[in-house]
Short mmCIF file of C-alpha atoms and ligand atoms in Angstrom, two decimals:
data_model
loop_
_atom_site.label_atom_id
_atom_site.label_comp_id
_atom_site.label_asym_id
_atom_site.label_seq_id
_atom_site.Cartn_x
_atom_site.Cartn_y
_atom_site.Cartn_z
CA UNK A 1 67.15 -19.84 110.96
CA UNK A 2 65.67 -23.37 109.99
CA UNK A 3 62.38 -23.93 110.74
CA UNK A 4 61.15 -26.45 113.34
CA UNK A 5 59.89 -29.46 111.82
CA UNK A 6 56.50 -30.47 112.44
CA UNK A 7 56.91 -34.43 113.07
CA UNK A 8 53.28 -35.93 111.55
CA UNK A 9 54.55 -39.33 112.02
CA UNK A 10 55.08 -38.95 115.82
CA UNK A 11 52.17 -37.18 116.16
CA UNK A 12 49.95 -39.89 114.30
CA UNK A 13 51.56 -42.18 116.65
CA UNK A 14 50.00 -40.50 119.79
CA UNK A 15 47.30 -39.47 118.35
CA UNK A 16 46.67 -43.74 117.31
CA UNK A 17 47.56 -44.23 121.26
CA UNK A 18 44.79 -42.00 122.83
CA UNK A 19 42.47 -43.33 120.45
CA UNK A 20 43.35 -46.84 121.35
CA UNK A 21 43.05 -46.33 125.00
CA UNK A 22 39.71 -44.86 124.13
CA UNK A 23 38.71 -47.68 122.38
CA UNK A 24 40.03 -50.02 125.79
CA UNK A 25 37.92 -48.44 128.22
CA UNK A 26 34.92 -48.65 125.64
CA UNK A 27 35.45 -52.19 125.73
CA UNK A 28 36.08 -52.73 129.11
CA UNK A 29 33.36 -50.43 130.19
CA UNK A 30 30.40 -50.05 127.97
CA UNK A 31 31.48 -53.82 126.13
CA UNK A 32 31.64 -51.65 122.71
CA UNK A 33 34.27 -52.57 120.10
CA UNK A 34 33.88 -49.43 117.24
CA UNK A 35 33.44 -51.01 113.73
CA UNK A 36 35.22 -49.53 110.40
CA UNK A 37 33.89 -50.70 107.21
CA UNK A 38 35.93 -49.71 104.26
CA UNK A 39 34.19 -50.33 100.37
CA UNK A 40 37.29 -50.34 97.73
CA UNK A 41 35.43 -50.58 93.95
CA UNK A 42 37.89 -51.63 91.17
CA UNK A 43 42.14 -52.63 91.87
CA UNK A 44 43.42 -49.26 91.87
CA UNK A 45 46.84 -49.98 92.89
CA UNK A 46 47.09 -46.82 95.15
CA UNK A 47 43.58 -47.00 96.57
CA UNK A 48 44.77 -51.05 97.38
CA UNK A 49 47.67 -49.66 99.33
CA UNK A 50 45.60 -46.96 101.33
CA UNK A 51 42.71 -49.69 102.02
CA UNK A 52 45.50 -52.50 103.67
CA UNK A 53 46.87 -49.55 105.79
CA UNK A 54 43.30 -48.50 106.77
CA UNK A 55 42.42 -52.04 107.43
CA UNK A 56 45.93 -52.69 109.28
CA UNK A 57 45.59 -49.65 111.58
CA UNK A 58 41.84 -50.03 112.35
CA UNK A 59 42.52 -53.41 113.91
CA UNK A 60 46.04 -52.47 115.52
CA UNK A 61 43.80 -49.66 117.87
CA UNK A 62 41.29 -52.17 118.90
CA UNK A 63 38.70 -51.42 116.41
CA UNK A 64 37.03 -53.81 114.18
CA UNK A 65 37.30 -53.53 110.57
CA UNK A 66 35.63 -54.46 107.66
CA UNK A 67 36.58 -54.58 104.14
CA UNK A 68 34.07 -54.76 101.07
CA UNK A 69 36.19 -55.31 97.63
CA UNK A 70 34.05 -55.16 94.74
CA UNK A 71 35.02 -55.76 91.24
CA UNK A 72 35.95 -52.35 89.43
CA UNK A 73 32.54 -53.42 86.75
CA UNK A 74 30.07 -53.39 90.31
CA UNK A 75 26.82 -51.64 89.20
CA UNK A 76 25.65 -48.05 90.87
CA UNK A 77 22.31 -50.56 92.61
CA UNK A 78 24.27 -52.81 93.91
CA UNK A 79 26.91 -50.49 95.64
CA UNK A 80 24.02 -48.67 96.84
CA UNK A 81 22.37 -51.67 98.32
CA UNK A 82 25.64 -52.59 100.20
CA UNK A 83 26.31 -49.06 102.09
CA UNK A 84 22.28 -49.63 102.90
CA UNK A 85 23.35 -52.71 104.63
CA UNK A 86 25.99 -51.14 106.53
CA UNK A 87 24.30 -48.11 107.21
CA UNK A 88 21.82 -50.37 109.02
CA UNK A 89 24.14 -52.37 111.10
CA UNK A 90 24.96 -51.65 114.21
CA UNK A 91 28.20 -52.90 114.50
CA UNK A 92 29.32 -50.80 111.80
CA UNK A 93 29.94 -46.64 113.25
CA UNK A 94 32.08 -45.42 110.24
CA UNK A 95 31.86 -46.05 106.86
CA UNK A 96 34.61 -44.76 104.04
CA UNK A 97 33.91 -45.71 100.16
CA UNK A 98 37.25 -45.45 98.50
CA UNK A 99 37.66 -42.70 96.45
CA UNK A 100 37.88 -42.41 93.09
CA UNK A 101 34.89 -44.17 92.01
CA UNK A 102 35.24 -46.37 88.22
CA UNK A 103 33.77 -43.24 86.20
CA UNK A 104 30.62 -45.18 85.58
CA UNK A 105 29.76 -44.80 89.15
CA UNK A 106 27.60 -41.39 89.81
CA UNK A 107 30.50 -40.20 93.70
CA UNK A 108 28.53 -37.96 95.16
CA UNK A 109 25.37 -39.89 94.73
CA UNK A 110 27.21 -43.03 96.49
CA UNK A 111 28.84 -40.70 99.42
CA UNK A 112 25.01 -39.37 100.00
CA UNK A 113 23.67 -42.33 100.54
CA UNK A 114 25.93 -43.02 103.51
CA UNK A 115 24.01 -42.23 106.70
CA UNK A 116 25.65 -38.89 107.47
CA UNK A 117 26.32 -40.48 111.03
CA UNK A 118 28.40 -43.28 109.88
CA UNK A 119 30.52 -40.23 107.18
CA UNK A 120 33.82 -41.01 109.04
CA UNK A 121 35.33 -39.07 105.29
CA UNK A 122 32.76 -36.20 106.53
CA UNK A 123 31.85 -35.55 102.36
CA UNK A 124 28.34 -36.09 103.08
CA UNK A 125 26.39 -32.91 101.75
CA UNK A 126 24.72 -32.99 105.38
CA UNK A 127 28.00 -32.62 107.18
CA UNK A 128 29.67 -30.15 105.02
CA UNK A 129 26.70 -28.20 105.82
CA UNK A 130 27.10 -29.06 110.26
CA UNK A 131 30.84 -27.67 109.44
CA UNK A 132 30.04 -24.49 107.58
CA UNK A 133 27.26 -23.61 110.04
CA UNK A 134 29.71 -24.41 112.90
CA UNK A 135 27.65 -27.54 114.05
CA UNK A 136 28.81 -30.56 115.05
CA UNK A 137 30.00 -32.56 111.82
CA UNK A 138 31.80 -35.13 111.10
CA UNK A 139 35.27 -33.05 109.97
CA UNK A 140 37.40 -34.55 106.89
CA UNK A 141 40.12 -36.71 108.08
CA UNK A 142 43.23 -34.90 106.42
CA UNK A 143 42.28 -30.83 107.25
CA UNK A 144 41.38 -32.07 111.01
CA UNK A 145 44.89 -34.00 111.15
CA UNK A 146 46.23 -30.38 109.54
CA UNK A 147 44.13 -28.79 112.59
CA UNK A 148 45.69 -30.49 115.55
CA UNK A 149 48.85 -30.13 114.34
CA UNK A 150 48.25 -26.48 114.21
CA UNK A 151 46.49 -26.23 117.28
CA UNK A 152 49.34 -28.25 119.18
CA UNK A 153 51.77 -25.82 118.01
CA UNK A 154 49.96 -22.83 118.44
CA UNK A 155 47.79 -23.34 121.37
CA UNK A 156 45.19 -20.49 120.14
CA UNK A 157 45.08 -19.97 116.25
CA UNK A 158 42.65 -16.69 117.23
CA UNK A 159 43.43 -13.84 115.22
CA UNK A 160 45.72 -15.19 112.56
CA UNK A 161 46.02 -14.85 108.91
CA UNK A 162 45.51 -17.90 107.02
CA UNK A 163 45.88 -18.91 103.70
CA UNK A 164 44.87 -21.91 101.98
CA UNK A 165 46.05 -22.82 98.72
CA UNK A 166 43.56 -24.74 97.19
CA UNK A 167 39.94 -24.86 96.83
CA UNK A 168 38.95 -28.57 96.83
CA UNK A 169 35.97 -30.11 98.47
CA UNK A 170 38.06 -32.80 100.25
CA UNK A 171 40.81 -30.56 101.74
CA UNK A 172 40.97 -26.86 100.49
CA UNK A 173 37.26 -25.60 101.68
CA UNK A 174 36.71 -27.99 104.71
CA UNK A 175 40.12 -26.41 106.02
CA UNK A 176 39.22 -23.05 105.49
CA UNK A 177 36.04 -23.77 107.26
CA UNK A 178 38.01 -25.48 110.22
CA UNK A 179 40.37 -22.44 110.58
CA UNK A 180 37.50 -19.83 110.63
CA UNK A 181 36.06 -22.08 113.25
CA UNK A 182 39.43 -21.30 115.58
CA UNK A 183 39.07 -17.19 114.34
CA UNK A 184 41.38 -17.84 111.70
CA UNK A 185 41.08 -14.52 109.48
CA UNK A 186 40.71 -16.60 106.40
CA UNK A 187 41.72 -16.58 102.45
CA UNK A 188 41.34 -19.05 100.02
CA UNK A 189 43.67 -18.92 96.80
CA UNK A 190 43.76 -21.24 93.82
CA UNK A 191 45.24 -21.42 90.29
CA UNK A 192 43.11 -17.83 89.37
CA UNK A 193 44.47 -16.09 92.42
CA UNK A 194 45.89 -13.00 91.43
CA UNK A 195 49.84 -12.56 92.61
CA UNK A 196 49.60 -15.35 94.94
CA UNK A 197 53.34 -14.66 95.99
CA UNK A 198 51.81 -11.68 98.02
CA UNK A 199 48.23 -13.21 98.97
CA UNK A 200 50.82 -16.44 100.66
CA UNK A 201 52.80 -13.99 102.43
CA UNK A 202 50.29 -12.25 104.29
CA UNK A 203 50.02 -16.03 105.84
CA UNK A 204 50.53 -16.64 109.30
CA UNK A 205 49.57 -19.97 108.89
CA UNK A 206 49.92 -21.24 105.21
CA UNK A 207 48.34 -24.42 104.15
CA UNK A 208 49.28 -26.00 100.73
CA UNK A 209 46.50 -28.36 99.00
CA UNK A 210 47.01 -27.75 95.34
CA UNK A 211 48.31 -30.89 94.18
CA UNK A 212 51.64 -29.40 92.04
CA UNK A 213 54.83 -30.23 93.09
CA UNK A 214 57.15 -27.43 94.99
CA UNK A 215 54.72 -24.81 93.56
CA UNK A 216 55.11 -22.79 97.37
CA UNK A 217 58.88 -21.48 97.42
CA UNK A 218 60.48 -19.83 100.05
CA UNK A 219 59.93 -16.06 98.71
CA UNK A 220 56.02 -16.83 98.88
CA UNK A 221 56.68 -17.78 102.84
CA UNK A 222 56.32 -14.75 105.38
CA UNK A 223 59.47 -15.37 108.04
CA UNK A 224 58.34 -17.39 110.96
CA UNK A 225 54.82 -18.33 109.53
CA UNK A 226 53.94 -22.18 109.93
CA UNK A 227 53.39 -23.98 106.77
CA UNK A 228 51.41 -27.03 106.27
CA UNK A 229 52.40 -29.36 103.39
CA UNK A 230 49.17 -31.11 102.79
CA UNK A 231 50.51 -32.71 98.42
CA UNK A 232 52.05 -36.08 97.85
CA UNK A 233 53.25 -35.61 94.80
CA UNK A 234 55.66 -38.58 93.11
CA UNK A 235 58.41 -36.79 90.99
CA UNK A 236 61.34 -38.80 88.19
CA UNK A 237 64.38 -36.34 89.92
CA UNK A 238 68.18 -37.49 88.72
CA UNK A 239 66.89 -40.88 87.14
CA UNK A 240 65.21 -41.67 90.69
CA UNK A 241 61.70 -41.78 91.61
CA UNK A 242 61.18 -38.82 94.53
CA UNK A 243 57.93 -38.14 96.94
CA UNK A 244 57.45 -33.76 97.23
CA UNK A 245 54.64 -32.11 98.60
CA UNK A 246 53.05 -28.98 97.34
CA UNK A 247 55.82 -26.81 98.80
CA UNK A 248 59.67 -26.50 97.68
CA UNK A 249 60.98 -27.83 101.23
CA UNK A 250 64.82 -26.53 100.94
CA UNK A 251 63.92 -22.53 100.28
CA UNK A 252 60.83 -22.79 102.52
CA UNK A 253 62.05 -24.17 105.32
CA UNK A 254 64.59 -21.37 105.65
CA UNK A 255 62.14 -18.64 105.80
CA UNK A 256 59.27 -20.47 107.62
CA UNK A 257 59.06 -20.63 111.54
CA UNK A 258 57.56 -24.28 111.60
CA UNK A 259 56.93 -26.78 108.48
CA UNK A 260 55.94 -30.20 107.82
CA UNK A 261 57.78 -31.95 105.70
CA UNK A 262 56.53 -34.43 103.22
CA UNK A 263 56.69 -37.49 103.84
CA UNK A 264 56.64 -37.70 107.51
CA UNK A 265 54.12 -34.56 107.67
CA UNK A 266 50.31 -34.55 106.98
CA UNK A 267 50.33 -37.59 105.03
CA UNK A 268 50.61 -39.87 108.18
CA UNK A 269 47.83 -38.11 110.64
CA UNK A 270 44.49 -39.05 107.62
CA UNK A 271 44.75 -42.49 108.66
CA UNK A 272 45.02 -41.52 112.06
CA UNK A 273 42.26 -39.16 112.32
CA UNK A 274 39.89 -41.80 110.15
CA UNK A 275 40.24 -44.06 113.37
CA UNK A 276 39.62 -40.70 115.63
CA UNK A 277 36.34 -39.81 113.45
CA UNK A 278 35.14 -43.49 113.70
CA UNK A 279 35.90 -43.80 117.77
CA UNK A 280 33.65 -40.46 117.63
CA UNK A 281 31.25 -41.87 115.72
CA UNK A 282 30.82 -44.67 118.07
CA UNK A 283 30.39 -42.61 121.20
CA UNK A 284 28.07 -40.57 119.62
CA UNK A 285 25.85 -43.30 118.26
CA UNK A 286 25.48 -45.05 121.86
CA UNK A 287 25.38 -41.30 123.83
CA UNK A 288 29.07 -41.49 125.21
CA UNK A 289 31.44 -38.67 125.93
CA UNK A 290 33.65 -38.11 122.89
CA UNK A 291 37.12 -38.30 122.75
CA UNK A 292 38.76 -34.92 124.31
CA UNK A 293 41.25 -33.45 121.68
CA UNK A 294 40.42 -35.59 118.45
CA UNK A 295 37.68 -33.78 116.96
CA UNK A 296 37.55 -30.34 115.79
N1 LIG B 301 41.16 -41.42 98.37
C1 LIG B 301 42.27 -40.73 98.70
N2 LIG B 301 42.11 -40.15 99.91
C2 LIG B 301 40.89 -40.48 100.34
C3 LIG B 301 40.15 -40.19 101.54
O1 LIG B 301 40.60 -39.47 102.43
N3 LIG B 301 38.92 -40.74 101.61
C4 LIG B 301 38.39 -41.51 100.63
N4 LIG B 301 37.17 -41.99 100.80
N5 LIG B 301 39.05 -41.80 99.52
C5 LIG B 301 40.28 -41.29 99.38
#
C-alpha cells in the first residue's frame, strides 16, 4: 500500500497561523510586536534566497524583522560588535546569523556570542547543552519542525525505535536528542555505520539528514514505519535540473506507512518554526505563557 503523505507545506501553513494569532493577542494585549533580526555576511545566492523568505514570512505573521547585509570581506570585530548591539536591544527576541560564514570568519565563535536567549537557530553551545540535559532550550528550527510533524501523526512517540541518519550538529544530534526527549529508543547512524540497511529497518520512525541524494531505498524501510525526508538535494536527471531528498521517494514510499516528500515535506516547516522559536523567545523574555504546541 502507498504510504500517506506527510503534507509539510500545509502544516507550515497552520503552524504560521497559530503563531500569527499569537503574535495578535501579544499586540493587542501586552502592546509587544516580537522582533527577528537576520545577519546575511557575503551574496551567497542560496543564503540570499533563504534570508528574503525569512524576512518575507517574519513580517507576513506580524513580527518585525530586521535584516543586517554585510559585505562577504566584513571583519570577525565588527560582526561581533553588531550581534552585541542586537543582543542588547530590546526590540530584537531572536537573532539568526546566516550560515555558512566567508571561511575567514571563526562560526562557532560568532554563534557564541549571540545571547543564548535571543539563539532562535538554538546552535549556541549553552542551548545544545539545555537540550541534552532535557532543559528548556531553544530547539533547532528544522529537527523541531521534523518533531511536530511526528508528534501530530503519532500522538505519543513513547517506546519507538528511531533512527537517525546523520550525525550533524544542526540536524542529526539535536534530533536524536529531541526524540529521546519523547522516549524515542534512539540510534544514530552515519557514513561508518555498519550494514545500515538493517540498523534503518529496525526504524519505527526513520529520519534522513545525510545530505546524499536517494541514499534511503525502499528495502532499508521497515513496512509501515514513518520516514522523515529532512535533504534538499538539487540533481541534473534526463537533461533537467530535479530537487530529491535524502530518500529514493518511488521504492520508499511503497514500503513506508507515512513519508514526507521532498519538496513539500520538511523543507517548508524551518522557516516556520524560526518564527515559532522567535514568538517563544519573546514570551519568555517579558515572562509570558509560551505558545502551546510550538516548542518541543
Ligand atoms: N543555513 C542553512 N540553513 C540554516 C539555518 O537553519 N540556520 C542558519 N543560521 N543558517 C542556515
Amino acid at each position: 500500500m502507498m504510504a500517506k503523505i506527510i503534507d509539510g507545506k500545509a502544516f507550515a501553513a497552520r503552524v504560521r497561523e497559530q503563531v500569527a494569532a499569537h503574535v495578535a493577542r501579544l499586540k493587542e494585549e501586552n502592546g509587544l510586536v516580537p522582533g527577528l533580526a537576520v545577519v546575511l555576511v557575503g551574496e551567497d545566492p542560496a543564503s540570499q534566497v533563504y534570508v528574503g523568505a525569512k524576512g518575507k514570512q517574519t513580517v507576513e505573521v506580524g513580527m518585525n524583522s530586521y535584516e543586517h547585509k554585510l559585505s562577504a570581506d566584513t571583519d570577525e570585530a565588527t560582526l561581533l560588535s553588531l550581534i552585541d548591539k542586537l543582543n542588547n536591544d530590546p526590540a530584537v527576541h531572536g537573532i539568526l546569523v546566516q550560515l555558512p560564514l566567508p571561511g575567514h570568519l571563526d562560526s562557532d565563535l560568532v554563534i557564541n556570542s549571540i545571547n543564548p536567549a535571543k539563539d532562535v537557530d538554538g546552535f549556541h553551545i549553552s542551548n545544545v547543552g539545555l537540550l541534552g540535559t532535557g532543559q528548556k532550550a531553544m530547539v533547532p528550527c528544522t529537527p523541531l519542525g521534523c518533531l511536530m510533524m511526528l508528534r501530530d501523526h503519532h500522538g505519543s512517540l513513547s517506546g519507538m525505535n528511531a533512527v537517525v541518519v546523520g550525525r550533524s550538529n544542526i540536524v542529526g544530534k539535536p534530533m536524536a536528542q529531541l526524540l529521546l526527549g519523547d522516549s524515542c529508543t534512539v540510534t544514530i547512524a552515519h557514513s561508518r555505520t555498519k550494514d545500515l540497511t538493517a540498523v534503518c529497518r529496525g526504524a519505527d520512525i526513520l529520519v534522513a539528514a545525510v545530505g546524499r541524494p536517494e541514499m534511503i531505498t525502499g528495502d532499508m524501510v521497515k513496512p509501515g514505519a514513518t520516514v522523515i525526508d529532512v535533504g534538499i538535494n538539487r540533481i541534473e536527471r534526463d537533461g533537467k535540473t530535479k530537487l530529491v531528498g535524502d530518500v529514493d521517494f518511488a521504492s520508499a514510499s511503497a514500503v513506508a506507512g507515512a513519508i514526507t516528500p521532498v519538496p513539500g515535506g520538511v523543507g517548508p516547516m524551518t522557516i516556520a518554526c524560526l518564527l515559532a522559536n522567535t514568538l517563544t523567545a519573546a514570551c519568555r523574555a517579558n515572562g509570558l505563557a509560551e505558545p502551546k504546541g510550538l516548542t518541543a
